[in-house]
Amino acid sequence: SQQGEEDPQALSIQEGENATMNCSYKTSINNLQWYRQNSGRGLVHLILIRSNEREKHSGRLRVTLDTSKKSSSLLITASRAADTASYFCATARSGGSEKLVFGKGMKLTVNP
Amino acid sequence: SAVISQKPSRDICQRGTSLTIQCQVDSQVTMMFWYRQQPGQSLTLIATANQGSEATYESGFVIDKFPISRPNLTFSTLTVSNMSPEDSSIYLCSVGLSYGYTFGSGTRLTVV
């Protein structure tokens, strides 16, 4: 069953703008991860944030986690056309040895 | 990070037949995960495959329909048996690492 819910489910922006995606989940977690999927291919791991972390950066990506609200956000700054993809949040109750529970996903379109 | 080779990348199969999907990992991992992604949907876990023991299936998935083999710590197969058009999906294998999960490139299955 899906745990994470991404919001919005589709977003269309212009190149150079920032894109923010939100994710909510229902149960306690060990970590939350964000993935990108291009055109129905395999998933690419973007970033992992642990339950005791509040914010994490990786290049143009910024992830926040609010465990009290059971929510996370992914910010992509200075977006590029190549960022066009579907983005998923996924939660795990422990690190590496348990299944991931995925949200519904969000389709981001970055127009050149 | 681990690298997964998944094949076939795509196939078109007749209903009633079976397809076996293979995943080879370039390092030894304890657990491998098999997911299904129906058209336009998120990922749903089919089963967790642990080397040396029977796979653990999620609710809604049964061994007769999705038999899994895990003969060693670097390899696993998923068979989609007695296929129907409803089995048309992308199937992905995954391994978990402490910093995130790595996915195979996916098998796009179309059943006609």
PDB file of C-alpha atoms in Angstrom:
ATOM      1  CA  SER A   1       0.000   0.000   0.000  1.00  0.00           C
ATOM      2  CA  GLN A   2       1.179   3.511  -0.686  1.00  0.00           C
ATOM      3  CA  GLN A   3       2.336   5.492   2.291  1.00  0.00           C
ATOM      4  CA  GLY A   4       3.706   8.659   0.760  1.00  0.00           C
ATOM      5  CA  GLU A   5       1.532  11.123  -1.028  1.00  0.00           C
ATOM      6  CA  GLU A   6       3.222  13.632  -3.288  1.00  0.00           C
ATOM      7  CA  ASP A   7       1.761  17.032  -3.776  1.00  0.00           C
ATOM      8  CA  PRO A   8       1.232  18.374  -6.392  1.00  0.00           C
ATOM      9  CA  GLN A   9       0.801  15.361  -8.670  1.00  0.00           C
ATOM     10  CA  ALA A  10       1.880  17.299 -11.719  1.00  0.00           C
ATOM     11  CA  LEU A  11       3.886  20.475 -12.079  1.00  0.00           C
ATOM     12  CA  SER A  12       4.906  22.399 -15.159  1.00  0.00           C
ATOM     13  CA  ILE A  13       7.481  25.192 -14.894  1.00  0.00           C
ATOM     14  CA  GLN A  14       9.929  27.154 -17.015  1.00  0.00           C
ATOM     15  CA  GLU A  15      13.624  26.456 -17.098  1.00  0.00           C
ATOM     16  CA  GLY A  16      15.420  28.375 -14.372  1.00  0.00           C
ATOM     17  CA  GLU A  17      12.493  28.352 -11.974  1.00  0.00           C
ATOM     18  CA  ASN A  18      12.453  26.384  -8.745  1.00  0.00           C
ATOM     19  CA  ALA A  19      10.278  23.320  -8.283  1.00  0.00           C
ATOM     20  CA  THR A  20       8.944  22.211  -4.931  1.00  0.00           C
ATOM     21  CA  MET A  21       7.354  18.848  -4.304  1.00  0.00           C
ATOM     22  CA  ASN A  22       5.814  17.763  -1.036  1.00  0.00           C
ATOM     23  CA  CYS A  23       5.372  14.314   0.418  1.00  0.00           C
ATOM     24  CA  SER A  24       3.340  13.140   3.375  1.00  0.00           C
ATOM     25  CA  TYR A  25       3.502   9.764   5.046  1.00  0.00           C
ATOM     26  CA  LYS A  26       1.577   7.946   7.707  1.00  0.00           C
ATOM     27  CA  THR A  27       3.782   5.780   9.915  1.00  0.00           C
ATOM     28  CA  SER A  28       7.031   6.226  11.794  1.00  0.00           C
ATOM     29  CA  ILE A  29      10.103   5.962   9.622  1.00  0.00           C
ATOM     30  CA  ASN A  30      13.844   5.502   9.789  1.00  0.00           C
ATOM     31  CA  ASN A  31      14.475   7.477   6.623  1.00  0.00           C
ATOM     32  CA  LEU A  32      12.775   9.052   3.642  1.00  0.00           C
ATOM     33  CA  GLN A  33      14.184   8.965   0.152  1.00  0.00           C
ATOM     34  CA  TRP A  34      13.506  10.752  -3.097  1.00  0.00           C
ATOM     35  CA  TYR A  35      13.838   9.095  -6.495  1.00  0.00           C
ATOM     36  CA  ARG A  36      13.610  10.245 -10.075  1.00  0.00           C
ATOM     37  CA  GLN A  37      12.284   8.184 -12.961  1.00  0.00           C
ATOM     38  CA  ASN A  38      12.713   9.180 -16.571  1.00  0.00           C
ATOM     39  CA  SER A  39      10.105   7.917 -19.040  1.00  0.00           C
ATOM     40  CA  GLY A  40       9.212   4.715 -17.215  1.00  0.00           C
ATOM     41  CA  ARG A  41      12.791   3.564 -16.848  1.00  0.00           C
ATOM     42  CA  GLY A  42      14.618   2.534 -13.694  1.00  0.00           C
ATOM     43  CA  LEU A  43      14.642   4.732 -10.646  1.00  0.00           C
ATOM     44  CA  VAL A  44      17.568   6.928  -9.749  1.00  0.00           C
ATOM     45  CA  HIS A  45      18.234   7.591  -6.089  1.00  0.00           C
ATOM     46  CA  LEU A  46      18.458  11.327  -5.428  1.00  0.00           C
ATOM     47  CA  ILE A  47      18.785  11.813  -1.719  1.00  0.00           C
ATOM     48  CA  LEU A  48      18.122  10.133   1.606  1.00  0.00           C
ATOM     49  CA  ILE A  49      17.238  11.970   4.773  1.00  0.00           C
ATOM     50  CA  ARG A  50      17.184  10.206   8.106  1.00  0.00           C
ATOM     51  CA  SER A  51      14.515  10.686  10.735  1.00  0.00           C
ATOM     52  CA  ASN A  52      16.907  12.620  12.977  1.00  0.00           C
ATOM     53  CA  GLU A  53      17.795  15.072  10.205  1.00  0.00           C
ATOM     54  CA  ARG A  54      15.782  18.146   9.292  1.00  0.00           C
ATOM     55  CA  GLU A  55      17.433  19.316   6.106  1.00  0.00           C
ATOM     56  CA  LYS A  56      19.830  17.996   3.538  1.00  0.00           C
ATOM     57  CA  HIS A  57      21.425  19.396   0.402  1.00  0.00           C
ATOM     58  CA  SER A  58      22.865  17.763  -2.663  1.00  0.00           C
ATOM     59  CA  GLY A  59      23.802  20.029  -5.542  1.00  0.00           C
ATOM     60  CA  ARG A  60      20.607  21.757  -6.702  1.00  0.00           C
ATOM     61  CA  LEU A  61      18.482  19.581  -4.432  1.00  0.00           C
ATOM     62  CA  ARG A  62      17.278  20.528  -0.982  1.00  0.00           C
ATOM     63  CA  VAL A  63      15.221  18.145   1.106  1.00  0.00           C
ATOM     64  CA  THR A  64      13.499  18.888   4.376  1.00  0.00           C
ATOM     65  CA  LEU A  65      11.872  16.505   6.786  1.00  0.00           C
ATOM     66  CA  ASP A  66       9.333  17.311   9.495  1.00  0.00           C
ATOM     67  CA  THR A  67       8.666  14.147  11.463  1.00  0.00           C
ATOM     68  CA  SER A  68       6.096  15.878  13.653  1.00  0.00           C
ATOM     69  CA  LYS A  69       3.997  16.589  10.574  1.00  0.00           C
ATOM     70  CA  LYS A  70       5.087  13.409   8.802  1.00  0.00           C
ATOM     71  CA  SER A  71       6.023  15.390   5.738  1.00  0.00           C
ATOM     72  CA  SER A  72       8.975  16.114   3.506  1.00  0.00           C
ATOM     73  CA  SER A  73       9.677  18.498   0.677  1.00  0.00           C
ATOM     74  CA  LEU A  74      12.053  18.332  -2.277  1.00  0.00           C
ATOM     75  CA  LEU A  75      13.221  21.602  -3.784  1.00  0.00           C
ATOM     76  CA  ILE A  76      14.980  21.634  -7.133  1.00  0.00           C
ATOM     77  CA  THR A  77      16.569  25.006  -7.746  1.00  0.00           C
ATOM     78  CA  ALA A  78      17.350  26.551 -11.125  1.00  0.00           C
ATOM     79  CA  SER A  79      15.524  23.773 -12.947  1.00  0.00           C
ATOM     80  CA  ARG A  80      16.647  22.464 -16.319  1.00  0.00           C
ATOM     81  CA  ALA A  81      14.779  20.704 -19.107  1.00  0.00           C
ATOM     82  CA  ALA A  82      16.703  17.560 -18.147  1.00  0.00           C
ATOM     83  CA  ASP A  83      14.950  17.607 -14.771  1.00  0.00           C
ATOM     84  CA  THR A  84      11.728  16.621 -16.550  1.00  0.00           C
ATOM     85  CA  ALA A  85      10.799  13.306 -14.951  1.00  0.00           C
ATOM     86  CA  SER A  86       8.572  11.669 -12.385  1.00  0.00           C
ATOM     87  CA  TYR A  87       9.635  12.067  -8.777  1.00  0.00           C
ATOM     88  CA  PHE A  88       8.766   9.682  -5.975  1.00  0.00           C
ATOM     89  CA  CYS A  89       9.216   9.813  -2.256  1.00  0.00           C
ATOM     90  CA  ALA A  90       9.668   6.527  -0.433  1.00  0.00           C
ATOM     91  CA  THR A  91       9.933   5.651   3.203  1.00  0.00           C
ATOM     92  CA  ALA A  92      11.732   2.882   5.038  1.00  0.00           C
ATOM     93  CA  ARG A  93      11.411   1.748   8.594  1.00  0.00           C
ATOM     94  CA  SER A  94      15.068   0.792   8.680  1.00  0.00           C
ATOM     95  CA  GLY A  95      18.132   1.259   6.558  1.00  0.00           C
ATOM     96  CA  GLY A  96      18.668  -1.090   3.645  1.00  0.00           C
ATOM     97  CA  SER A  97      17.063  -4.217   4.973  1.00  0.00           C
ATOM     98  CA  GLU A  98      13.422  -3.397   4.609  1.00  0.00           C
ATOM     99  CA  LYS A  99      11.084  -2.641   1.805  1.00  0.00           C
ATOM    100  CA  LEU A 100      10.495   0.859   0.550  1.00  0.00           C
ATOM    101  CA  VAL A 101       6.951   2.167   0.517  1.00  0.00           C
ATOM    102  CA  PHE A 102       6.451   4.555  -2.362  1.00  0.00           C
ATOM    103  CA  GLY A 103       4.223   7.529  -2.790  1.00  0.00           C
ATOM    104  CA  LYS A 104       2.108   8.032  -5.867  1.00  0.00           C
ATOM    105  CA  GLY A 105       4.688  10.146  -7.623  1.00  0.00           C
ATOM    106  CA  MET A 106       4.741  13.544  -9.225  1.00  0.00           C
ATOM    107  CA  LYS A 107       5.317  14.437 -12.858  1.00  0.00           C
ATOM    108  CA  LEU A 108       7.570  17.462 -13.320  1.00  0.00           C
ATOM    109  CA  THR A 109       7.809  19.112 -16.704  1.00  0.00           C
ATOM    110  CA  VAL A 110      10.449  21.782 -17.200  1.00  0.00           C
ATOM    111  CA  ASN A 111       9.857  23.760 -20.365  1.00  0.00           C
ATOM    112  CA  PRO A 112      12.900  25.190 -22.161  1.00  0.00           C
TER     113      PRO A 112
ATOM    114  CA  SER B   1      27.189   1.931  -5.030  1.00  0.00           C
ATOM    115  CA  ALA B   2      25.813  -1.348  -6.353  1.00  0.00           C
ATOM    116  CA  VAL B   3      25.092  -1.765 -10.046  1.00  0.00           C
ATOM    117  CA  ILE B   4      22.230  -3.975 -11.184  1.00  0.00           C
ATOM    118  CA  SER B   5      21.942  -5.508 -14.617  1.00  0.00           C
ATOM    119  CA  GLN B   6      18.334  -6.363 -15.389  1.00  0.00           C
ATOM    120  CA  LYS B   7      17.074  -8.187 -18.437  1.00  0.00           C
ATOM    121  CA  PRO B   8      15.187  -8.293 -20.634  1.00  0.00           C
ATOM    122  CA  SER B   9      14.566  -4.567 -20.890  1.00  0.00           C
ATOM    123  CA  ARG B  10      11.262  -5.154 -22.619  1.00  0.00           C
ATOM    124  CA  ASP B  11       9.170  -7.960 -24.032  1.00  0.00           C
ATOM    125  CA  ILE B  12       5.848  -8.546 -25.701  1.00  0.00           C
ATOM    126  CA  CYS B  13       4.306 -11.842 -24.652  1.00  0.00           C
ATOM    127  CA  GLN B  14       1.248 -13.864 -25.495  1.00  0.00           C
ATOM    128  CA  ARG B  15      -1.323 -14.386 -22.793  1.00  0.00           C
ATOM    129  CA  GLY B  16      -0.994 -17.687 -20.994  1.00  0.00           C
ATOM    130  CA  THR B  17       2.777 -17.788 -21.327  1.00  0.00           C
ATOM    131  CA  SER B  18       5.456 -17.018 -18.732  1.00  0.00           C
ATOM    132  CA  LEU B  19       8.385 -14.625 -18.666  1.00  0.00           C
ATOM    133  CA  THR B  20      11.439 -14.808 -16.439  1.00  0.00           C
ATOM    134  CA  ILE B  21      13.219 -11.587 -15.524  1.00  0.00           C
ATOM    135  CA  GLN B  22      16.793 -11.679 -14.303  1.00  0.00           C
ATOM    136  CA  CYS B  23      18.743  -9.325 -12.070  1.00  0.00           C
ATOM    137  CA  GLN B  24      22.479  -9.528 -11.545  1.00  0.00           C
ATOM    138  CA  VAL B  25      24.152  -7.373  -8.894  1.00  0.00           C
ATOM    139  CA  ASP B  26      27.841  -6.520  -9.000  1.00  0.00           C
ATOM    140  CA  SER B  27      28.235  -7.091  -5.258  1.00  0.00           C
ATOM    141  CA  GLN B  28      26.865  -9.445  -2.663  1.00  0.00           C
ATOM    142  CA  VAL B  29      23.648  -8.283  -1.043  1.00  0.00           C
ATOM    143  CA  THR B  30      21.463  -9.988   1.493  1.00  0.00           C
ATOM    144  CA  MET B  31      18.076  -8.866   0.314  1.00  0.00           C
ATOM    145  CA  MET B  32      16.658  -8.130  -3.095  1.00  0.00           C
ATOM    146  CA  PHE B  33      13.279  -6.601  -3.751  1.00  0.00           C
ATOM    147  CA  TRP B  34      10.942  -6.992  -6.698  1.00  0.00           C
ATOM    148  CA  TYR B  35       8.491  -4.227  -7.592  1.00  0.00           C
ATOM    149  CA  ARG B  36       5.727  -3.807 -10.109  1.00  0.00           C
ATOM    150  CA  GLN B  37       4.796  -0.479 -11.652  1.00  0.00           C
ATOM    151  CA  GLN B  38       1.513  -0.513 -13.507  1.00  0.00           C
ATOM    152  CA  PRO B  39       1.010   2.077 -16.264  1.00  0.00           C
ATOM    153  CA  GLY B  40       0.958   5.575 -14.845  1.00  0.00           C
ATOM    154  CA  GLN B  41       1.190   4.300 -11.287  1.00  0.00           C
ATOM    155  CA  SER B  42       3.713   4.159  -8.496  1.00  0.00           C
ATOM    156  CA  LEU B  43       5.774   1.157  -7.448  1.00  0.00           C
ATOM    157  CA  THR B  44       4.275  -1.685  -5.469  1.00  0.00           C
ATOM    158  CA  LEU B  45       6.420  -4.285  -3.784  1.00  0.00           C
ATOM    159  CA  ILE B  46       5.806  -7.826  -4.996  1.00  0.00           C
ATOM    160  CA  ALA B  47       8.180  -9.709  -2.733  1.00  0.00           C
ATOM    161  CA  THR B  48      11.441  -9.681  -0.828  1.00  0.00           C
ATOM    162  CA  ALA B  49      14.005 -12.296  -1.792  1.00  0.00           C
ATOM    163  CA  ASN B  50      16.527 -13.446   0.782  1.00  0.00           C
ATOM    164  CA  GLN B  51      19.266 -15.825  -0.256  1.00  0.00           C
ATOM    165  CA  GLY B  52      18.726 -19.320   1.060  1.00  0.00           C
ATOM    166  CA  SER B  53      15.101 -18.927   2.005  1.00  0.00           C
ATOM    167  CA  GLU B  54      11.751 -18.589   0.319  1.00  0.00           C
ATOM    168  CA  ALA B  55      10.706 -15.167  -0.812  1.00  0.00           C
ATOM    169  CA  THR B  56       8.290 -13.183   1.298  1.00  0.00           C
ATOM    170  CA  TYR B  57       5.291 -11.992  -0.697  1.00  0.00           C
ATOM    171  CA  GLU B  58       3.204  -8.913  -0.124  1.00  0.00           C
ATOM    172  CA  SER B  59      -0.537  -9.005   0.166  1.00  0.00           C
ATOM    173  CA  GLY B  60      -2.095  -9.587  -3.230  1.00  0.00           C
ATOM    174  CA  PHE B  61       0.892 -11.423  -4.689  1.00  0.00           C
ATOM    175  CA  VAL B  62       1.333 -15.201  -4.604  1.00  0.00           C
ATOM    176  CA  ILE B  63       4.195 -17.532  -5.307  1.00  0.00           C
ATOM    177  CA  ASP B  64       2.325 -19.496  -7.977  1.00  0.00           C
ATOM    178  CA  LYS B  65       1.902 -16.353 -10.047  1.00  0.00           C
ATOM    179  CA  PHE B  66       5.274 -14.731  -9.297  1.00  0.00           C
ATOM    180  CA  PRO B  67       7.813 -17.429  -8.410  1.00  0.00           C
ATOM    181  CA  ILE B  68      11.172 -16.013  -7.362  1.00  0.00           C
ATOM    182  CA  SER B  69      14.569 -17.626  -7.210  1.00  0.00           C
ATOM    183  CA  ARG B  70      17.566 -16.386  -5.237  1.00  0.00           C
ATOM    184  CA  PRO B  71      20.330 -18.927  -5.780  1.00  0.00           C
ATOM    185  CA  ASN B  72      23.161 -16.732  -4.474  1.00  0.00           C
ATOM    186  CA  LEU B  73      23.930 -13.288  -3.077  1.00  0.00           C
ATOM    187  CA  THR B  74      24.279 -11.605  -6.476  1.00  0.00           C
ATOM    188  CA  PHE B  75      21.430 -12.973  -8.567  1.00  0.00           C
ATOM    189  CA  SER B  76      17.657 -13.306  -8.569  1.00  0.00           C
ATOM    190  CA  THR B  77      14.891 -14.075 -11.013  1.00  0.00           C
ATOM    191  CA  LEU B  78      11.203 -13.207 -11.049  1.00  0.00           C
ATOM    192  CA  THR B  79       8.840 -15.197 -13.242  1.00  0.00           C
ATOM    193  CA  VAL B  80       5.489 -13.796 -14.282  1.00  0.00           C
ATOM    194  CA  SER B  81       3.396 -16.907 -14.896  1.00  0.00           C
ATOM    195  CA  ASN B  82       0.294 -17.553 -16.974  1.00  0.00           C
ATOM    196  CA  MET B  83       0.256 -13.952 -18.082  1.00  0.00           C
ATOM    197  CA  SER B  84      -2.810 -11.892 -18.847  1.00  0.00           C
ATOM    198  CA  PRO B  85      -3.042  -8.332 -20.208  1.00  0.00           C
ATOM    199  CA  GLU B  86      -3.430  -7.116 -16.600  1.00  0.00           C
ATOM    200  CA  ASP B  87       0.177  -8.143 -16.004  1.00  0.00           C
ATOM    201  CA  SER B  88       1.378  -5.509 -18.455  1.00  0.00           C
ATOM    202  CA  SER B  89       3.653  -3.386 -16.277  1.00  0.00           C
ATOM    203  CA  ILE B  90       7.203  -2.415 -15.604  1.00  0.00           C
ATOM    204  CA  TYR B  91       8.945  -4.824 -13.256  1.00  0.00           C
ATOM    205  CA  LEU B  92      11.968  -3.641 -11.286  1.00  0.00           C
ATOM    206  CA  CYS B  93      14.415  -5.288  -8.960  1.00  0.00           C
ATOM    207  CA  SER B  94      16.184  -3.405  -6.221  1.00  0.00           C
ATOM    208  CA  VAL B  95      18.793  -3.819  -3.542  1.00  0.00           C
ATOM    209  CA  GLY B  96      19.024  -1.816  -0.364  1.00  0.00           C
ATOM    210  CA  LEU B  97      22.136  -0.103   0.867  1.00  0.00           C
ATOM    211  CA  SER B  98      22.610   2.023   3.931  1.00  0.00           C
ATOM    212  CA  TYR B  99      22.443   5.261   1.942  1.00  0.00           C
ATOM    213  CA  GLY B 100      19.623   4.312  -0.390  1.00  0.00           C
ATOM    214  CA  TYR B 101      18.375   1.725  -2.767  1.00  0.00           C
ATOM    215  CA  THR B 102      19.610   0.896  -6.251  1.00  0.00           C
ATOM    216  CA  PHE B 103      17.183  -0.195  -8.935  1.00  0.00           C
ATOM    217  CA  GLY B 104      17.569  -2.159 -12.106  1.00  0.00           C
ATOM    218  CA  SER B 105      16.615  -0.396 -15.319  1.00  0.00           C
ATOM    219  CA  GLY B 106      13.293  -2.212 -15.394  1.00  0.00           C
ATOM    220  CA  THR B 107      11.540  -4.698 -17.660  1.00  0.00           C
ATOM    221  CA  ARG B 108       8.651  -3.293 -19.633  1.00  0.00           C
ATOM    222  CA  LEU B 109       6.234  -6.169 -20.180  1.00  0.00           C
ATOM    223  CA  THR B 110       3.320  -6.035 -22.591  1.00  0.00           C
ATOM    224  CA  VAL B 111       0.920  -8.966 -22.674  1.00  0.00           C
ATOM    225  CA  VAL B 112      -1.229  -9.330 -25.771  1.00  0.00           C
TER     226      VAL B 112
END
